């Protein structure tokens, strides 16, 4: 089978990946691939799948969990188009609200934005939408815009720049483009959220039977799927909803809901399980009808309505029990205590059956191990999926993995002495590492417990991630960290947080990573319910709900250190549990580490030999 490879040579591991993709297509099997950074997975997957797409009149969906990951797909497609003179039609999508031309749309929560847009469209109040259509179909202006686009491959930013110069709806323009597109780049929810998929496929004339779906960074898929099916309602939303209306019936309903909250929260310590019937109303349909009607009135004046959120929650709460957990929790928002009722999905496979049956899926990630877990959680049957694991392609001598079994953050062993020991060790290792170091902690609490001990011992400047930091603040912090690369500084961050995934610190920007403890989830109601549910489904509750997710966070954090063939660095696993076989088995098959209580010599030797 021909491939449309964009470069002159394939990399180590890349060829195997390409062959496995071709085999999967031939055998009509889905593929789950653990493909570490550096293999060149985007070029491999696109070049091997595109001939199949073109020859069989299929549509390729390239889905990512973050918008920033679209760029590499767009760039690779541009290279393929240039080298092989293909006539691909590509549409790059982001969330509708980020494409919208209405001022202020971007700040709305996603669910509310959809209602806002629907309201404007239904009431013929969106001029951009109105300009898209005439009574008999698309307007001449809209058709002309799309025709002029031709086969040019462009990122969504490039597309939006042009689209926003018109008086047309950019999202609808992109949708019009999809009718002839054979590649659609988007977010997971464009395909995995049933109502969004239905709307998108209907307008773009696509079918699951004709779709090949690539899921990038697929280790995020199970949790994203669960989030899509979950919902919650808090006392804060109820309070804000009440301020939106003077209507007696609406206020009566909100009071009724609040009274139910008051009954439920009796004897609430931190959180407790709740049954469906504990929060049931006799006339829920009528209540929802009245709330939705009032929400329409609110939205005629404002963009968002909290009343609508209450109505949505009441509807969803009526859903299934199997695969879900219901619980009440006490939490804080801006220093204010709030009570939140959660209806949380435990089973990511609930919406997968139709997609697995009808289309072809390739799920890939640098941390998709153990592959069996993803197969089980997502609902693939053994016989319909291939599981493939590829080796890390970077030179082994460029990284030094050290497991230091001197300390632990295990709950029963936490103490001031232990935090001091962790702080002392992490500080002295950071000083030995020549350049910038990130120290990852399992939680903000442990981070602050270790902080004083660390700074009193260490010589390097310490920068710190704070809980609830905004996007811009994070960018400023990261740039500050980069600026220290010559003298070396230390960034304190949390495993599983925004500095442990999706950031690139190549070359001298990062020379070492220290992972303190094990980032296990809090054993709260949700985690315990997941353990029970996965025990019931797969007899692997502890592994699938607790241990493997923690180890995936560890591997993600460790992965920040070596991002290219030239990168060299030290990765230290600072907890005694990493040396135990139960945890060690969770690392990828090609993982090699030295277990040592005397790491200083190893670190010095590593930097000396890499000078
Ligand atoms: S129709 Fe388009 S421009 Fe109008 S609100 Fe919706 S997304 Fe925005």
XYZ file of C-alpha atoms and ligand atoms in Angstrom:
619
model
C 0.000 0.000 0.000
C 1.284 3.463 -0.939
C 1.748 6.007 1.767
C 1.921 9.791 1.558
C 4.924 10.313 3.778
C 5.917 13.981 4.057
C 9.616 13.543 4.917
C 12.597 11.898 3.228
C 13.264 9.287 5.894
C 11.259 7.423 8.501
C 12.403 7.385 12.123
C 13.071 4.451 14.403
C 9.749 2.990 15.484
C 7.844 5.078 12.953
C 8.056 2.382 10.296
C 6.589 -0.232 12.670
C 3.772 2.135 13.533
C 3.043 2.739 9.832
C 2.984 -1.016 9.131
C 0.664 -1.633 12.067
C -1.726 1.070 10.863
C -1.806 -0.456 7.380
C -2.434 -3.923 8.871
C -5.271 -2.572 11.022
C -6.926 -0.995 8.006
C -6.561 -4.231 6.047
C -7.989 -6.335 8.877
C -10.697 -3.775 9.706
C -9.490 -3.598 13.280
C -9.233 -0.651 15.624
C -5.756 0.227 16.857
C -4.606 1.414 20.285
C -1.011 2.620 20.122
C 1.369 3.584 22.886
C 3.749 5.689 20.796
C 6.251 7.763 22.810
C 7.193 11.322 21.871
C 9.723 11.385 19.051
C 8.358 8.505 16.990
C 6.692 10.981 14.655
C 3.204 9.628 15.149
C 1.310 12.427 13.398
C 3.254 11.994 10.147
C 2.979 8.200 10.438
C -0.751 8.129 10.987
C -1.704 10.761 8.419
C 0.556 9.438 5.681
C -0.660 5.860 6.054
C -4.363 6.545 6.490
C -4.868 9.249 3.853
C -4.562 6.930 0.814
C -7.315 4.757 2.342
C -9.456 7.860 2.934
C -8.990 9.149 -0.609
C -9.475 5.786 -2.356
C -12.576 4.851 -0.379
C -14.256 8.240 -0.189
C -14.063 8.286 3.604
C -13.654 11.164 6.054
C -10.762 11.375 8.456
C -11.465 12.925 11.866
C -8.310 13.968 13.691
C -9.393 14.671 17.269
C -7.371 16.199 20.062
C -8.078 17.149 23.656
C -6.475 20.571 23.296
C -6.571 23.197 20.591
C -2.762 23.589 20.675
C -2.404 20.044 19.331
C -4.140 20.975 16.048
C -1.075 22.777 14.743
C 1.071 19.705 14.181
C -1.746 17.994 12.261
C -2.326 21.072 10.083
C 1.408 21.517 9.421
C 1.845 17.832 8.524
C -1.123 17.957 6.148
C 0.353 21.045 4.478
C 3.634 19.182 3.974
C 1.832 16.151 2.541
C -0.197 18.330 0.189
C 2.947 20.088 -0.999
C 5.085 16.996 -1.459
C 2.486 14.687 -2.995
C 0.298 17.290 -4.696
C -2.810 15.789 -3.147
C -6.081 17.684 -3.317
C -7.086 17.288 0.302
C -9.941 19.371 1.664
C -9.258 20.083 5.305
C -11.352 21.864 7.928
C -9.869 22.768 11.290
C -12.523 23.221 13.986
C -12.376 24.540 17.513
C -15.242 25.071 19.951
C -18.141 26.947 18.378
C -17.949 29.740 20.935
C -14.298 30.362 20.031
C -15.284 30.711 16.375
C -18.331 32.890 17.029
C -18.349 36.498 15.806
C -20.723 37.741 18.510
C -18.851 39.910 21.025
C -18.462 38.301 24.462
C -19.421 34.800 23.296
C -16.067 33.364 24.315
C -16.523 33.968 28.029
C -19.746 31.955 28.256
C -19.642 28.413 29.679
C -19.918 25.995 26.750
C -23.391 24.648 27.555
C -24.773 28.142 27.961
C -23.133 29.346 24.783
C -24.994 26.686 22.772
C -28.287 27.855 24.250
C -27.356 31.490 23.592
C -26.503 30.770 19.959
C -29.677 28.694 19.547
C -31.745 31.513 20.992
C -30.241 34.102 18.607
C -30.669 31.844 15.600
C -34.262 30.888 16.429
C -35.205 34.503 16.929
C -33.368 35.628 13.798
C -31.219 37.906 15.930
C -27.780 36.846 14.700
C -26.873 38.886 11.627
C -23.900 36.612 10.871
C -26.183 33.597 10.722
C -28.848 35.473 8.766
C -26.260 36.427 6.135
C -25.363 32.773 5.648
C -28.732 31.760 4.255
C -31.494 32.742 1.880
C -34.918 31.103 1.797
C -33.638 28.375 -0.515
C -30.227 27.592 0.952
C -26.784 29.079 1.428
C -26.332 32.692 0.357
C -24.188 33.527 -2.668
C -21.715 35.292 -0.366
C -21.249 32.184 1.789
C -20.819 29.894 -1.219
C -18.354 32.298 -2.813
C -16.254 32.427 0.364
C -15.978 28.639 0.531
C -15.319 28.237 -3.200
C -12.473 30.735 -3.002
C -10.912 28.675 -0.218
C -10.353 25.845 -2.733
C -7.878 23.223 -1.560
C -5.836 25.551 0.580
C -5.003 23.934 3.918
C -5.132 26.417 6.751
C -5.211 26.426 10.525
C -8.351 27.566 12.268
C -6.580 30.831 13.155
C -5.827 31.509 9.483
C -9.397 30.610 8.567
C -10.927 32.790 11.305
C -8.846 35.782 10.295
C -10.479 35.707 6.870
C -13.938 34.638 8.043
C -14.180 37.386 10.642
C -13.554 40.009 7.990
C -16.920 39.035 6.495
C -20.383 39.453 7.971
C -20.884 35.678 7.907
C -20.910 33.174 10.787
C -17.428 31.571 10.855
C -18.724 28.349 12.375
C -21.380 27.944 9.699
C -18.786 28.733 7.031
C -16.545 25.977 8.392
C -19.547 23.642 8.411
C -20.257 24.477 4.786
C -16.637 23.658 4.018
C -16.956 20.251 5.699
C -19.477 19.079 3.103
C -16.604 18.529 0.692
C -13.892 17.928 3.283
C -12.086 14.624 3.598
C -10.157 15.662 6.721
C -11.757 17.298 9.754
C -9.610 18.352 12.698
C -11.514 18.914 15.907
C -11.957 18.292 19.602
C -13.055 14.967 21.132
C -16.565 16.276 21.697
C -17.146 16.913 17.992
C -17.467 13.141 17.599
C -17.868 11.674 21.081
C -20.657 13.943 22.311
C -23.751 12.384 20.688
C -25.775 15.584 20.274
C -22.849 17.627 18.910
C -21.908 14.758 16.576
C -25.460 14.453 15.324
C -25.645 18.164 14.507
C -22.175 18.251 12.925
C -22.621 15.089 10.858
C -26.065 16.130 9.676
C -24.912 19.531 8.471
C -21.700 18.247 6.918
C -23.281 15.156 5.417
C -20.942 12.728 7.191
C -21.617 9.219 8.503
C -19.939 7.124 11.161
C -19.798 4.234 8.683
C -17.577 6.366 6.473
C -15.440 7.797 9.265
C -11.903 6.972 10.337
C -11.297 8.552 13.726
C -7.831 9.332 15.048
C -7.724 10.238 18.725
C -4.527 12.027 19.689
C -3.313 12.131 23.324
C -5.893 9.386 23.850
C -4.959 8.824 27.492
C -7.284 11.784 28.112
C -10.252 10.165 26.388
C -11.760 8.099 29.268
C -11.913 11.044 31.668
C -13.172 13.420 28.963
C -15.931 10.956 28.058
C -16.955 10.646 31.698
C -17.033 14.439 32.062
C -19.258 14.767 29.003
C -21.834 12.523 30.661
C -21.644 14.072 34.132
C -23.441 17.041 35.623
C -23.700 18.939 38.906
C -25.708 21.587 40.703
C -24.478 23.848 43.494
C -26.056 26.173 46.023
C -24.183 28.994 44.268
C -26.032 28.332 40.996
C -29.336 28.201 42.895
C -28.562 31.513 44.565
C -27.726 33.157 41.228
C -30.772 31.597 39.563
C -33.036 33.156 42.187
C -31.699 36.616 41.358
C -32.721 36.192 37.726
C -36.466 36.037 38.246
C -39.389 37.683 40.021
C -41.834 35.097 38.765
C -43.654 33.473 41.682
C -43.811 29.995 40.186
C -40.126 30.052 39.288
C -39.183 31.198 42.785
C -41.397 28.495 44.265
C -39.585 25.829 42.239
C -36.174 27.169 43.204
C -37.261 27.184 46.855
C -38.445 23.612 46.537
C -35.070 22.588 45.080
C -33.225 24.481 47.778
C -35.324 22.895 50.533
C -34.362 19.519 49.170
C -30.692 20.600 49.336
C -31.196 21.623 52.971
C -32.615 18.225 53.863
C -29.810 16.441 52.036
C -27.029 18.428 53.643
C -28.024 17.459 57.183
C -25.160 15.527 58.781
C -22.943 16.311 55.802
C -19.330 16.196 56.812
C -17.310 16.542 53.596
C -19.260 14.398 51.176
C -21.815 11.616 51.124
C -23.507 9.320 48.636
C -27.049 10.216 47.642
C -29.731 8.084 46.002
C -31.776 9.215 43.018
C -34.960 9.138 45.110
C -33.371 11.416 47.736
C -33.619 14.271 45.259
C -36.772 13.473 43.348
C -39.724 15.711 42.594
C -43.213 14.555 41.716
C -43.737 17.055 38.930
C -40.225 17.352 37.538
C -41.333 17.716 33.904
C -43.581 20.638 34.732
C -40.824 22.229 36.824
C -38.347 21.934 33.949
C -40.883 23.366 31.513
C -41.480 26.451 33.686
C -37.757 26.960 34.328
C -36.831 26.624 30.662
C -39.503 29.132 29.682
C -38.208 31.641 32.206
C -34.626 30.980 31.092
C -35.664 32.027 27.580
C -36.869 35.365 28.975
C -33.611 35.830 30.859
C -31.586 35.099 27.743
C -33.509 37.638 25.722
C -31.718 40.223 27.879
C -28.562 38.437 29.089
C -26.361 35.888 27.358
C -26.533 33.273 30.108
C -29.112 31.946 32.511
C -28.534 30.087 35.773
C -32.187 29.069 35.786
C -31.409 27.078 32.689
C -28.596 25.256 34.497
C -31.042 24.204 37.211
C -33.483 22.904 34.574
C -30.714 20.978 32.802
C -29.585 19.374 36.040
C -33.104 18.269 36.995
C -33.470 16.590 33.607
C -30.131 14.788 33.769
C -30.587 13.715 37.391
C -33.467 11.614 36.117
C -30.931 9.460 34.190
C -29.671 5.913 34.761
C -28.050 4.640 37.955
C -25.906 1.948 36.321
C -22.477 3.408 35.537
C -23.052 6.568 37.585
C -22.551 7.759 41.150
C -24.600 10.428 42.908
C -23.069 12.339 45.791
C -23.253 15.544 47.757
C -20.116 17.453 48.689
C -19.071 20.487 50.630
C -16.594 22.665 48.766
C -15.396 26.273 48.569
C -15.686 28.954 45.908
C -13.912 32.300 46.466
C -13.640 31.527 50.186
C -17.338 30.820 50.414
C -18.657 27.411 51.407
C -20.962 25.858 48.843
C -22.806 22.544 48.638
C -22.709 20.638 45.382
C -24.813 17.734 44.173
C -23.047 15.556 41.603
C -24.289 13.052 39.073
C -21.002 11.631 37.895
C -20.422 9.105 35.146
C -18.114 6.188 36.001
C -18.219 4.362 32.696
C -16.507 6.024 29.707
C -17.722 3.286 27.367
C -21.404 4.248 27.640
C -21.366 6.366 24.482
C -18.781 4.339 22.581
C -20.675 1.332 21.257
C -22.075 2.906 18.106
C -18.753 4.551 17.220
C -16.791 1.322 17.745
C -19.292 -0.680 15.699
C -19.565 1.664 12.755
C -16.227 3.397 12.262
C -12.504 2.701 12.389
C -10.594 4.127 15.353
C -6.903 4.734 15.971
C -6.124 5.883 19.505
C -2.574 7.052 20.130
C -0.603 8.632 22.922
C 2.849 8.687 24.477
C 1.273 7.363 27.688
C -1.295 4.802 26.611
C -0.098 2.086 28.937
C -1.315 -0.324 30.008
C -3.136 -0.693 26.709
C -5.481 -3.346 28.115
C -6.901 -0.804 30.527
C -7.836 1.605 27.728
C -9.309 -1.253 25.710
C -11.490 -2.306 28.654
C -12.492 1.157 29.843
C -13.501 2.314 26.378
C -15.510 -0.819 25.631
C -13.498 -2.442 22.807
C -13.946 -6.198 22.474
C -10.648 -8.118 22.432
C -11.144 -9.458 18.923
C -11.855 -6.081 17.322
C -8.766 -4.166 18.415
C -4.966 -4.360 18.049
C -2.804 -3.194 20.970
C 0.678 -1.944 20.043
C 3.456 -0.524 22.163
C 6.534 1.171 20.675
C 9.854 1.909 22.294
C 11.065 5.346 23.239
C 13.121 6.369 20.160
C 15.534 8.759 21.878
C 19.094 7.658 22.737
C 19.001 5.868 26.074
C 22.236 7.525 27.181
C 20.520 10.935 26.996
C 18.405 10.279 30.079
C 19.188 9.112 33.559
C 16.266 7.582 35.475
C 16.894 7.244 39.191
C 14.570 5.709 41.762
C 15.496 6.838 45.252
C 13.746 4.704 47.871
C 14.552 6.880 50.900
C 11.326 8.794 51.380
C 7.609 8.465 50.796
C 4.438 10.547 50.808
C 2.382 7.514 51.832
C -0.427 8.788 54.061
C 0.539 6.757 57.129
C 4.155 7.937 56.969
C 3.587 11.666 56.497
C 5.225 13.799 59.179
C 7.303 16.954 59.551
C 10.442 14.809 59.616
C 9.441 13.161 56.362
C 8.723 16.522 54.681
C 12.107 17.781 55.862
C 13.839 14.720 54.459
C 12.023 15.156 51.120
C 12.866 18.887 51.055
C 16.542 18.258 51.867
C 16.944 15.547 49.268
C 15.021 17.311 46.503
C 17.043 20.502 47.135
C 20.416 18.795 47.033
C 19.528 16.851 43.851
C 18.237 20.062 42.232
C 21.526 21.782 42.984
C 23.451 18.920 41.386
C 21.392 19.097 38.199
C 22.986 21.668 35.926
C 20.155 23.933 34.823
C 16.398 24.203 35.258
C 14.537 21.565 37.284
C 10.830 20.911 37.830
C 9.828 19.278 41.100
C 6.389 17.667 40.864
C 4.349 17.058 44.022
C 1.295 14.844 44.484
C -0.732 17.785 45.879
C -0.547 21.501 46.679
C -0.685 20.625 50.362
C 2.446 18.458 50.212
C 4.119 21.078 48.020
C 3.653 23.763 50.654
C 4.656 21.396 53.487
C 7.989 20.739 51.767
C 8.598 24.302 50.526
C 10.319 25.809 53.609
C 12.638 22.827 54.045
C 13.545 22.955 50.370
C 14.368 26.676 50.216
C 16.406 26.606 53.409
C 18.639 23.929 51.903
C 18.660 24.630 48.147
C 20.663 27.282 46.319
C 18.432 27.794 43.293
C 15.572 30.268 42.947
C 12.205 28.553 43.426
C 9.163 29.439 41.325
C 5.802 28.001 42.260
C 2.580 26.944 40.588
C -0.439 28.192 42.539
C -3.868 26.593 42.662
C -6.377 28.236 40.301
C -3.795 30.122 38.207
C -5.171 31.620 34.992
C -3.830 30.784 31.525
C -1.872 34.023 31.245
C -0.364 33.737 34.728
C 0.868 30.256 33.847
C 2.436 31.518 30.639
C 4.221 34.307 32.545
C 5.522 31.796 35.103
C 6.726 29.429 32.395
C 8.545 32.219 30.547
C 10.177 33.338 33.778
C 11.335 29.753 34.319
C 12.723 29.650 30.761
C 14.647 32.879 31.425
C 16.531 31.130 34.241
C 17.924 28.410 31.985
C 21.521 29.674 32.147
C 21.778 29.849 35.952
C 19.140 27.220 36.689
C 16.012 27.522 38.817
C 13.413 25.194 40.304
C 9.730 25.158 39.427
C 7.398 23.613 42.014
C 4.390 22.104 40.257
C 1.713 19.492 40.826
C 1.620 16.124 39.037
C -1.459 16.004 36.852
C -1.625 19.833 36.794
C -1.102 22.210 33.890
C 2.694 22.086 34.085
C 2.791 18.310 33.770
C 1.198 17.957 30.338
C 1.197 19.923 27.106
C 4.211 22.130 27.903
C 7.397 21.984 25.893
C 10.714 22.970 27.456
C 13.286 21.808 24.907
C 17.069 21.745 25.177
C 18.512 23.813 27.982
C 15.102 24.994 29.190
C 14.717 21.869 31.332
C 17.509 19.591 32.526
C 15.872 17.640 35.302
C 12.602 16.453 36.778
C 12.067 15.270 40.349
C 8.820 13.472 41.081
C 8.028 13.577 44.768
C 5.699 10.824 45.989
C 2.902 9.167 44.074
C 0.032 11.327 42.773
C -2.728 8.944 43.837
C -6.275 10.299 43.707
C -7.929 11.314 46.948
C -9.880 8.261 48.161
C -13.144 10.219 47.957
C -16.618 9.026 46.986
C -15.863 9.251 43.273
C -12.590 7.310 43.487
C -14.118 4.652 45.742
C -17.088 4.315 43.400
C -14.750 3.966 40.420
C -12.806 1.230 42.233
C -16.033 -0.652 43.007
C -17.406 -0.203 39.504
C -14.217 -1.342 37.720
C -14.005 -4.270 40.127
C -17.527 -5.243 39.171
C -16.883 -4.767 35.421
C -13.286 -5.980 35.022
C -12.125 -7.260 38.444
C -9.409 -4.555 38.200
C -10.839 -1.764 40.381
C -7.684 -0.912 42.284
C -5.505 -0.871 39.161
C -7.851 0.928 36.780
C -9.241 3.513 39.168
C -6.346 4.197 41.472
C -2.888 2.910 40.663
C -2.637 3.220 36.867
C -4.071 6.774 36.682
C -1.452 7.857 39.246
C 1.351 6.205 37.286
C 0.119 7.804 34.056
C 0.442 11.208 35.766
C 3.973 10.247 36.812
C 4.956 9.192 33.284
C 3.447 12.380 31.848
C 5.438 14.522 34.297
C 8.645 12.571 33.642
C 8.075 12.995 29.907
C 8.544 16.783 30.157
C 12.304 16.291 30.450
C 13.186 14.694 27.106
C 11.231 16.068 24.145
C 13.705 15.575 21.314
C 16.659 13.522 20.177
C 19.078 16.176 21.446
C 17.511 16.680 24.905
C 19.468 15.323 27.844
C 18.282 15.176 31.416
C 17.878 13.480 34.772
C 14.570 12.123 36.057
C 14.345 11.291 39.742
C 11.507 9.267 41.240
C 11.566 10.190 44.902
C 9.467 7.621 46.718
C 10.195 4.142 47.998
C 7.089 2.747 46.280
C 8.598 3.181 42.789
C 10.993 0.337 43.556
C 8.153 -2.070 44.418
C 7.107 -4.422 41.633
C 3.455 -3.451 42.007
C 4.266 0.098 40.881
C 7.321 -0.617 38.736
C 5.223 -2.845 36.418
C 3.174 0.239 35.452
C 6.086 1.852 33.610
C 6.341 1.265 29.822
C 8.086 -1.985 28.875
C 11.306 -0.252 27.766
C 11.631 1.743 31.013
C 15.006 1.340 32.709
C 16.006 2.932 36.006
C 18.721 2.694 38.610
C 17.460 2.139 42.142
C 19.932 3.856 44.437
C 20.288 5.539 47.792
C 23.442 7.307 46.601
C 22.388 9.171 43.472
C 24.896 12.038 43.732
C 27.674 10.195 41.920
C 25.302 9.101 39.138
C 24.081 12.667 38.584
C 27.602 14.132 38.539
C 28.810 11.416 36.176
C 25.849 11.935 33.856
C 26.484 15.658 33.447
C 30.228 15.161 33.122
C 29.825 12.660 30.303
C 27.303 14.900 28.569
C 29.345 18.079 28.629
S -24.806 31.674 14.603
Fe -22.596 31.871 14.507
S -22.114 34.017 14.855
Fe -24.251 33.638 15.480
S -24.131 33.229 17.643
Fe -24.062 31.263 16.646
S -21.871 30.836 16.333
Fe -22.083 32.995 16.828
